[in-house]
Short mmCIF file of C-alpha atoms and ligand atoms in Angstrom, two decimals:
data_model
loop_
_atom_site.label_atom_id
_atom_site.label_comp_id
_atom_site.label_asym_id
_atom_site.label_seq_id
_atom_site.Cartn_x
_atom_site.Cartn_y
_atom_site.Cartn_z
CA UNK R 1 210.81 31.76 86.33
CA UNK R 2 207.96 32.45 88.66
CA UNK R 3 206.72 36.05 87.18
CA UNK R 4 207.09 37.69 90.01
CA UNK R 5 209.34 38.56 93.26
CA UNK R 6 209.61 36.18 95.77
CA UNK R 7 212.05 38.52 97.66
CA UNK R 8 210.75 40.74 99.66
CA UNK R 9 210.68 44.29 98.88
CA UNK R 10 213.13 46.47 100.35
CA UNK R 11 211.32 48.57 102.53
CA UNK R 12 209.70 45.63 103.74
CA UNK R 13 212.60 44.19 106.07
CA UNK R 14 212.64 47.46 107.94
CA UNK R 15 209.15 47.29 108.82
CA UNK R 16 207.48 45.50 112.12
CA UNK R 17 205.31 42.99 111.85
CA UNK R 18 201.82 44.84 112.90
CA UNK R 19 202.80 47.80 109.94
CA UNK R 20 203.41 44.87 107.11
CA UNK R 21 200.29 43.74 108.78
CA UNK R 22 198.24 46.56 108.09
CA UNK R 23 198.92 46.46 104.39
CA UNK R 24 196.87 43.29 103.36
CA UNK R 25 195.13 41.52 106.51
CA UNK R 26 191.67 41.61 107.74
CA UNK R 27 191.52 40.24 111.47
CA UNK R 28 188.28 38.24 113.09
CA UNK R 29 185.87 40.76 115.07
CA UNK R 30 188.10 43.45 114.74
CA UNK R 31 186.75 47.27 113.15
CA UNK R 32 189.58 47.54 111.61
CA UNK R 33 189.13 51.41 111.02
CA UNK R 34 189.07 51.94 114.76
CA UNK R 35 190.89 49.03 116.51
CA UNK R 36 194.52 49.39 117.84
CA UNK R 37 196.85 48.02 115.80
CA UNK R 38 196.90 44.36 116.06
CA UNK R 39 200.63 43.27 118.13
CA UNK R 40 203.26 41.54 116.71
CA UNK R 41 203.76 38.11 118.78
CA UNK R 42 207.18 36.00 117.74
CA UNK R 43 207.16 33.76 120.26
CA UNK R 44 205.22 31.70 122.72
CA UNK R 45 206.42 29.81 125.80
CA UNK R 46 203.87 28.25 128.66
CA UNK R 47 201.94 30.49 129.92
CA UNK R 48 203.52 33.92 128.21
CA UNK R 49 203.28 35.65 124.82
CA UNK R 50 206.48 37.42 123.65
CA UNK R 51 206.22 40.50 121.34
CA UNK R 52 208.06 41.58 118.49
CA UNK R 53 209.12 44.55 120.63
CA UNK R 54 210.38 42.78 123.62
CA UNK R 55 207.06 42.98 126.14
CA UNK R 56 205.95 39.70 127.77
CA UNK R 57 202.23 39.37 128.10
CA UNK R 58 200.38 36.64 130.31
CA UNK R 59 198.18 34.72 128.55
CA UNK R 60 195.10 34.61 130.57
CA UNK R 61 192.34 33.90 128.25
CA UNK R 62 194.03 30.75 126.71
CA UNK R 63 193.93 32.25 123.21
CA UNK R 64 190.74 32.26 123.16
CA UNK R 65 190.04 29.50 125.03
CA UNK R 66 192.08 26.77 122.81
CA UNK R 67 195.74 26.42 124.80
CA UNK R 68 195.70 24.13 127.78
CA UNK R 69 198.89 22.84 128.29
CA UNK R 70 200.88 26.41 127.85
CA UNK R 71 202.51 27.71 124.11
CA UNK R 72 205.29 25.67 122.45
CA UNK R 73 205.09 22.95 124.64
CA UNK R 74 208.24 20.66 124.08
CA UNK R 75 205.94 17.13 124.43
CA UNK R 76 203.45 18.71 121.86
CA UNK R 77 205.90 19.89 119.16
CA UNK R 78 208.13 16.00 119.39
CA UNK R 79 204.17 14.41 118.65
CA UNK R 80 204.02 17.35 115.74
CA UNK R 81 207.45 16.97 113.96
CA UNK R 82 207.42 12.82 114.26
CA UNK R 83 203.68 12.67 112.64
CA UNK R 84 205.01 15.51 109.76
CA UNK R 85 208.32 13.00 109.49
CA UNK R 86 205.57 9.56 109.17
CA UNK R 87 202.62 12.11 107.08
CA UNK R 88 201.23 15.21 107.12
CA UNK R 89 198.06 14.52 105.37
CA UNK R 90 195.86 12.55 103.35
CA UNK R 91 192.30 12.24 102.36
CA UNK R 92 189.33 9.85 104.91
CA UNK R 93 187.42 9.11 102.08
CA UNK R 94 188.14 5.89 101.44
CA UNK R 95 191.48 6.34 103.64
CA UNK R 96 192.47 5.98 107.52
CA UNK R 97 195.27 6.12 109.15
CA UNK R 98 197.09 6.17 112.73
CA UNK R 99 196.61 9.57 114.07
CA UNK R 100 193.11 9.50 113.66
CA UNK R 101 192.12 5.66 114.75
CA UNK R 102 194.14 6.40 117.75
CA UNK R 103 192.80 9.67 118.32
CA UNK R 104 188.89 8.18 118.16
CA UNK R 105 189.69 5.25 120.28
CA UNK R 106 191.27 7.53 123.25
CA UNK R 107 188.11 10.01 122.86
CA UNK R 108 185.62 7.24 122.89
CA UNK R 109 187.45 5.56 126.66
CA UNK R 110 187.03 9.10 128.40
CA UNK R 111 183.43 10.19 126.86
CA UNK R 112 180.28 10.20 128.46
CA UNK R 113 179.55 6.39 127.77
CA UNK R 114 177.43 5.34 124.27
CA UNK R 115 179.26 8.74 121.93
CA UNK R 116 181.36 5.42 119.69
CA UNK R 117 181.67 6.97 116.55
CA UNK R 118 183.46 10.22 115.59
CA UNK R 119 183.17 12.30 113.04
CA UNK R 120 186.19 14.68 112.14
CA UNK R 121 185.94 18.52 111.25
CA UNK R 122 187.92 21.22 110.74
CA UNK R 123 186.80 23.53 113.67
CA UNK R 124 183.86 24.32 116.56
CA UNK R 125 181.74 25.77 114.06
CA UNK R 126 182.06 22.78 111.11
CA UNK R 127 181.89 19.75 114.55
CA UNK R 128 178.16 21.91 115.32
CA UNK R 129 177.27 21.95 111.65
CA UNK R 130 178.25 18.12 111.52
CA UNK R 131 176.05 17.57 114.18
CA UNK R 132 172.49 19.54 113.04
CA UNK R 133 173.02 18.01 109.71
CA UNK R 134 173.82 14.71 111.09
CA UNK R 135 170.40 15.02 112.86
CA UNK R 136 167.97 16.54 110.34
CA UNK R 137 169.29 13.88 107.87
CA UNK R 138 168.69 11.17 110.86
CA UNK R 139 165.38 11.84 111.04
CA UNK R 140 164.52 11.64 107.45
CA UNK R 141 166.51 8.15 107.03
CA UNK R 142 164.52 7.00 110.03
CA UNK R 143 161.42 8.14 107.98
CA UNK R 144 160.07 10.79 110.25
CA UNK R 145 159.26 14.49 110.17
CA UNK R 146 161.44 16.14 112.48
CA UNK R 147 163.43 19.23 111.22
CA UNK R 148 162.81 22.19 114.22
CA UNK R 149 165.67 22.77 116.31
CA UNK R 150 165.56 23.86 120.20
CA UNK R 151 168.38 26.35 121.21
CA UNK R 152 168.75 28.21 124.42
CA UNK R 153 169.07 32.18 125.02
CA UNK R 154 172.19 33.57 124.99
CA UNK R 155 173.36 30.63 123.06
CA UNK R 156 177.00 30.49 120.70
CA UNK R 157 177.82 27.70 118.97
CA UNK R 158 180.20 29.19 115.90
CA UNK R 159 179.87 31.53 113.34
CA UNK R 160 178.97 29.00 109.63
CA UNK R 161 175.11 29.69 108.61
CA UNK R 162 173.78 26.50 110.60
CA UNK R 163 175.50 27.60 114.19
CA UNK R 164 174.39 31.04 114.01
CA UNK R 165 171.27 30.09 113.35
CA UNK R 166 170.87 27.84 116.59
CA UNK R 167 172.97 31.24 118.38
CA UNK R 168 171.12 33.66 119.75
CA UNK R 169 170.42 36.78 117.84
CA UNK R 170 173.53 39.14 118.65
CA UNK R 171 175.48 41.62 117.27
CA UNK R 172 177.44 38.95 115.78
CA UNK R 173 174.29 37.75 114.05
CA UNK R 174 172.12 40.52 112.80
CA UNK R 175 173.48 41.14 109.38
CA UNK R 176 172.60 37.65 108.55
CA UNK R 177 169.05 37.29 110.08
CA UNK R 178 167.26 36.90 107.33
CA UNK R 179 168.81 34.02 105.90
CA UNK R 180 168.80 32.28 109.21
CA UNK R 181 166.22 29.25 109.78
CA UNK R 182 164.25 28.95 112.58
CA UNK R 183 164.76 28.06 116.06
CA UNK R 184 162.85 27.50 119.06
CA UNK R 185 164.37 29.23 121.27
CA UNK R 186 164.11 28.51 124.92
CA UNK R 187 164.84 29.99 128.59
CA UNK R 188 164.33 27.86 131.27
CA UNK R 189 162.80 24.76 132.02
CA UNK R 190 159.56 24.64 132.07
CA UNK R 191 160.13 26.90 128.81
CA UNK R 192 161.32 24.01 126.94
CA UNK R 193 158.72 21.65 128.41
CA UNK R 194 156.32 23.25 126.83
CA UNK R 195 158.19 24.15 123.54
CA UNK R 196 157.82 20.02 123.62
CA UNK R 197 154.66 19.56 124.65
CA UNK R 198 153.41 22.41 121.60
CA UNK R 199 155.70 20.97 119.06
CA UNK R 200 156.44 17.38 120.36
CA UNK R 201 156.09 15.56 117.21
CA UNK R 202 158.11 18.38 115.19
CA UNK R 203 161.81 18.75 117.05
CA UNK R 204 164.78 16.97 116.13
CA UNK R 205 167.02 18.03 118.62
CA UNK R 206 168.09 20.33 121.32
CA UNK R 207 171.71 21.97 121.29
CA UNK R 208 172.87 23.13 124.25
CA UNK R 209 176.75 24.25 125.33
CA UNK R 210 176.45 22.05 128.96
CA UNK R 211 177.36 24.01 132.20
CA UNK R 212 179.09 27.08 131.23
CA UNK R 213 177.61 29.43 128.53
CA UNK R 214 180.58 30.94 127.07
CA UNK R 215 180.57 33.88 124.01
CA UNK R 216 177.18 34.72 125.91
CA UNK R 217 178.52 35.75 128.61
CA UNK R 218 180.35 33.22 130.35
CA UNK R 219 177.12 32.17 132.21
CA UNK R 220 177.03 29.27 134.43
CA UNK R 221 174.05 26.90 134.70
CA UNK R 222 173.02 24.57 136.66
CA UNK R 223 173.46 21.03 136.73
CA UNK R 224 169.45 20.21 137.47
CA UNK R 225 169.03 22.21 134.40
CA UNK R 226 171.19 19.39 132.26
CA UNK R 227 169.83 16.57 134.11
CA UNK R 228 165.92 17.92 133.04
CA UNK R 229 166.74 18.53 129.70
CA UNK R 230 168.14 15.30 129.35
CA UNK R 231 164.92 13.94 130.80
CA UNK R 232 162.48 15.75 128.98
CA UNK R 233 164.55 14.97 125.62
CA UNK R 234 164.07 10.95 127.01
CA UNK R 235 160.40 11.30 127.36
CA UNK R 236 159.35 13.10 123.43
CA UNK R 237 161.93 11.27 121.82
CA UNK R 238 164.32 13.59 120.83
CA UNK R 239 167.96 13.96 120.62
CA UNK R 240 170.26 16.27 122.58
CA UNK R 241 173.31 17.67 120.88
CA UNK R 242 176.08 18.64 123.11
CA UNK R 243 178.37 21.18 121.96
CA UNK R 244 181.13 20.74 124.09
CA UNK R 245 183.88 23.06 122.10
CA UNK R 246 184.56 25.43 124.75
CA UNK R 247 183.70 23.12 127.95
CA UNK R 248 185.31 20.38 126.64
CA UNK R 249 188.99 18.57 128.33
CA UNK R 250 188.58 19.91 131.30
CA UNK R 251 187.62 23.52 132.24
CA UNK R 252 184.33 23.40 134.10
CA UNK R 253 186.22 21.37 136.13
CA UNK R 254 185.20 17.47 135.04
CA UNK R 255 186.77 16.09 131.84
CA UNK R 256 183.52 16.68 130.11
CA UNK R 257 180.67 19.41 131.39
CA UNK R 258 177.89 16.32 130.88
CA UNK R 259 179.80 14.54 133.28
CA UNK R 260 178.55 17.40 136.08
CA UNK R 261 175.14 15.95 135.61
CA UNK R 262 176.46 12.48 134.93
CA UNK R 263 174.22 12.34 131.83
CA UNK R 264 175.03 11.65 128.26
CA UNK R 265 174.31 13.48 125.11
CA UNK R 266 173.34 11.87 121.50
CA UNK R 267 175.93 13.88 120.11
CA UNK R 268 179.01 15.72 121.00
CA UNK R 269 180.38 18.51 119.57
CA UNK R 270 184.77 18.99 120.54
CA UNK R 271 187.37 21.43 118.99
CA UNK R 272 189.29 23.85 121.16
CA UNK R 273 191.25 22.70 123.52
CA UNK R 274 191.21 19.12 121.93
CA UNK R 275 194.60 19.91 119.92
CA UNK R 276 195.45 21.49 122.88
CA UNK R 277 195.74 24.75 121.32
CA UNK R 278 197.90 23.77 118.27
CA UNK R 279 196.06 22.70 114.96
CA UNK R 280 192.56 23.38 114.08
CA UNK R 281 190.39 20.69 114.45
CA UNK R 282 186.85 19.81 115.25
CA UNK R 283 184.70 15.68 115.93
CA UNK R 284 181.22 15.43 116.59
CA UNK R 285 181.01 12.00 118.23
CA UNK R 286 177.60 10.31 117.80
CA UNK R 287 176.18 6.96 119.20
CA UNK R 288 175.45 3.86 117.75
CA UNK R 289 172.28 4.39 117.23
CA UNK R 290 172.43 7.70 114.87
CA UNK R 291 175.38 5.97 113.21
CA UNK R 292 173.22 3.07 112.32
CA UNK R 293 170.69 5.27 110.68
CA UNK R 294 172.98 5.91 107.73
CA UNK R 295 173.56 2.67 107.09
CA UNK R 296 171.65 1.51 103.93
CA UNK R 297 171.98 -0.30 100.34
CA UNK R 298 170.47 3.35 100.19
CA UNK R 299 173.34 5.36 98.36
CA UNK R 300 170.68 8.36 99.60
CA UNK R 301 171.08 7.65 102.77
CA UNK R 302 174.75 8.91 102.87
CA UNK R 303 176.11 11.20 105.17
CA UNK R 304 177.12 13.48 102.51
CA UNK R 305 179.51 15.94 104.18
CA UNK R 306 183.21 16.52 104.37
CA UNK R 307 186.09 18.60 104.52
CA UNK R 308 189.16 18.50 102.41
CA UNK R 309 191.13 18.44 105.92
CA UNK R 310 188.83 16.07 107.64
CA UNK R 311 190.95 13.79 110.26
CA UNK R 312 193.69 15.83 109.38
CA UNK R 313 197.30 13.56 110.68
CA UNK R 314 199.27 16.09 112.50
CA UNK R 315 196.23 17.84 114.18
CA UNK R 316 195.26 14.46 115.13
CA UNK R 317 198.45 13.44 116.54
CA UNK R 318 199.20 16.52 118.41
CA UNK R 319 195.41 15.75 119.88
CA UNK R 320 196.18 12.46 120.97
CA UNK R 321 199.64 13.59 122.96
CA UNK R 322 197.67 16.23 124.66
CA UNK R 323 195.47 13.63 125.98
CA UNK R 324 198.25 11.65 127.07
CA UNK R 325 199.57 14.96 128.90
CA UNK R 326 195.80 15.89 130.02
CA UNK R 327 196.72 12.32 132.27
CA UNK R 328 200.39 12.70 132.64
CA UNK R 329 199.80 16.41 134.34
CA UNK R 330 196.78 15.51 136.49
CA UNK R 331 194.79 18.17 134.21
CA UNK R 332 191.85 18.24 136.91
CA UNK R 333 193.82 18.17 139.50
CA UNK R 334 195.22 21.07 138.18
CA UNK R 335 192.13 22.76 137.08
CA UNK R 336 190.39 22.33 141.17
CA UNK R 337 193.69 24.45 141.81
CA UNK R 338 192.85 26.75 139.53
CA UNK R 339 189.50 26.96 140.72
CA UNK R 340 189.77 27.09 144.68
CA UNK R 341 192.25 30.40 143.66
CA UNK R 342 189.42 31.57 141.98
CA UNK R 343 186.90 30.71 145.05
CA UNK R 344 189.20 32.38 147.32
CA UNK R 345 189.30 35.62 145.44
CA UNK R 346 186.98 36.48 142.93
CA UNK R 347 183.86 37.08 145.22
CA UNK R 348 184.56 39.45 146.83
CA UNK R 349 185.06 41.70 144.30
CA UNK R 350 181.13 42.20 144.97
CA UNK R 351 181.21 44.22 146.89
CA UNK R 352 182.48 46.50 143.84
CA UNK R 353 179.80 49.07 143.33
CA UNK R 354 181.02 48.67 139.84
CA UNK R 355 181.07 44.98 139.39
CA UNK R 356 176.78 43.02 139.54
CA UNK R 357 178.13 39.57 139.62
CA UNK R 358 180.83 36.72 139.65
CA UNK R 359 180.87 33.57 138.29
CA UNK R 360 183.16 30.44 138.67
CA UNK R 361 182.80 27.38 136.99
CA UNK R 362 186.14 25.54 137.06
CA UNK R 363 189.09 27.31 135.64
CA UNK R 364 186.68 29.96 134.59
CA UNK R 365 186.00 33.33 136.46
CA UNK R 366 184.12 35.50 135.32
CA UNK R 367 183.18 39.60 136.98
CA UNK R 368 180.04 41.34 135.32
CA UNK R 369 180.84 44.47 135.19
CA UNK R 370 177.93 47.48 135.42
CA UNK R 371 176.97 48.67 132.33
CA UNK R 372 175.22 51.68 130.92
CA UNK R 373 174.90 53.13 127.83
CA UNK R 374 177.71 56.07 129.25
CA UNK R 375 181.39 55.71 129.51
CA UNK R 376 180.93 51.96 130.60
CA UNK R 377 179.31 50.62 127.41
CA UNK R 378 183.18 50.66 126.22
CA UNK R 379 184.01 49.36 129.19
CA UNK R 380 185.83 46.13 127.74
CA UNK R 381 188.18 47.39 125.25
CA UNK R 382 189.51 50.22 128.19
CA UNK R 383 190.29 46.85 130.45
CA UNK R 384 191.12 45.14 127.44
CA UNK R 385 193.55 48.17 127.12
CA UNK R 386 194.47 48.69 130.78
CA UNK R 387 195.55 45.15 131.14
CA UNK R 388 197.44 44.72 128.43
CA UNK R 389 199.65 48.04 129.47
CA UNK R 390 200.18 45.74 132.69
CA UNK R 391 201.21 42.57 130.57
CA UNK R 392 198.27 40.50 130.66
CA UNK R 393 196.25 39.52 128.07
CA UNK R 394 192.11 39.59 129.45
CA UNK R 395 189.69 40.41 126.50
CA UNK R 396 186.39 41.09 127.78
CA UNK R 397 183.23 39.69 126.02
CA UNK R 398 181.15 43.71 126.29
CA UNK R 399 181.32 44.49 130.09
CA UNK R 400 182.08 40.61 131.41
CA UNK R 401 185.83 40.10 132.03
CA UNK R 402 186.84 36.59 132.19
CA UNK R 403 189.60 34.94 133.48
CA UNK R 404 190.63 31.93 131.94
CA UNK R 405 194.36 30.90 132.01
CA UNK R 406 196.03 27.37 130.71
CA UNK R 407 196.12 24.70 132.97
CA UNK R 408 199.74 25.09 133.30
CA UNK R 409 199.31 28.76 135.33
CA UNK R 410 201.27 28.52 138.10
CA UNK R 411 200.30 29.73 141.38
CA UNK R 412 202.24 33.16 141.85
CA UNK R 413 200.67 33.73 138.30
CA UNK R 414 197.29 33.63 139.64
CA UNK R 415 197.95 35.50 143.00
CA UNK R 416 199.65 38.12 140.24
CA UNK R 417 196.68 38.18 137.60
CA UNK R 418 193.91 38.17 140.66
CA UNK R 419 195.80 41.34 141.75
CA UNK R 420 195.77 43.16 138.88
CA UNK R 421 192.00 42.66 138.57
CA UNK R 422 191.54 43.53 141.97
CA UNK R 423 193.71 47.12 141.25
CA UNK R 424 191.70 47.87 138.01
CA UNK R 425 188.36 46.97 139.07
CA UNK R 426 189.48 49.23 142.40
CA UNK R 427 190.17 51.94 140.68
CA UNK R 428 187.26 51.82 138.07
CA UNK R 429 185.23 51.55 140.63
CA UNK R 430 186.59 55.10 142.67
CA UNK R 431 185.56 56.86 139.18
CA UNK R 432 182.54 54.75 139.23
CA UNK R 433 181.03 56.01 143.04
CA UNK R 434 181.92 59.42 141.87
CA UNK R 435 179.01 59.39 139.06
C1 PLP S 1 183.68 28.79 119.60
C2 PLP S 1 182.94 28.30 120.15
C3 PLP S 1 182.25 27.47 119.06
C4 PLP S 1 182.54 27.77 117.79
O1 PLP S 1 183.90 27.22 117.16
P1 PLP S 1 184.68 27.93 116.26
O2 PLP S 1 186.29 27.33 116.30
O3 PLP S 1 185.75 29.13 116.48
O4 PLP S 1 184.01 28.05 115.00
C5 PLP S 1 181.14 26.48 118.94
N1 PLP S 1 180.54 26.41 119.94
C6 PLP S 1 180.75 27.05 121.42
C7 PLP S 1 180.29 26.47 122.52
C8 PLP S 1 182.16 27.91 120.75
O5 PLP S 1 182.81 28.28 122.38
#
């Protein structure tokens, strides 16, 4: 006997998911006291999510930026089921398996040149932690005292401690500031140059989100900046970490955002769309030079890092299948199509008084709304609710509304979402102009 009742209590049977959720769950980035109740999702197909109440919602932000081929894709489902029948998981220290090997081979073949050593972990934050620890120990293994990281203003690299340290200060990190390690914060290239000059022998690496700073507000960067940073890193013998957790796998119009500037970082961090939004998986891919600094008869030079689910076979199998689908379905062309639609329709929104900026890159279209301390400070929440009532999931970052759909979205669906965005913003603008 288990000593507890596995069967649902009779009253539970009649409760909906939302109410059962409210009794025991705690949600990410959610003020549970004032947030509206979570919506029960029972099914996903393509760009659509289906609620337990029978509502059909278009997933216009790719379920927090992870989905690219749509929900419950038959080809990915099949790859997952096949792998589950073969091997669901095994530890990765001392063992290996086909899904991990195949995925590494495929990644190395498409990544910027020189990135050849794949270290798996669980998510975007761990991919960043691994990169930071790898770099920090790399210099020690080489006998150099380079212990400082440079990161950018508006950066976001994840929610674990190293990743939070690298991220710019925000409401997300505020309670933890005393626990974070010091970072040299750069805004532009002149500023970075100066930081390099003043700390040339202490800097271990620069970490940045190439071309697009996501959570910092969908800020699009010039490719010249990336080129200049690569040059500075070469000049000062500093490593470059590209956090492509968001930008990887076509999101900015190239397979990897570094390819806009045709540069190779020394380390790249991948997650999110790596598994097409199916399962958690992170990959930190380094150069042979970095890998070789850990090869030694001295066991203390080992990279002592790993997670229980490192290289999970189910995650790796789906990631491999996603890359196959990516090529077969010409995903980069789909992204180019989405980009053209965004460029046709979004820039004209700048004519509205309530819109302060429009930014577009690849399959990301962002509209920044003028915000003040009054009513419009809550504009993000207002927009979220308004779009949900129109059957669209758009969840603004503060006052930045962005459209980032799975690549499988159809033209008529893009048009419909753009029509709705236009109408909602025109309504807001009427109220805004009257103030
Ligand atoms: C989302 C994100 C992360 C963190 O990934 P998680 O899987 O949420 O931990 C790190 N870096 C960037 C650029 C991201 O967008």
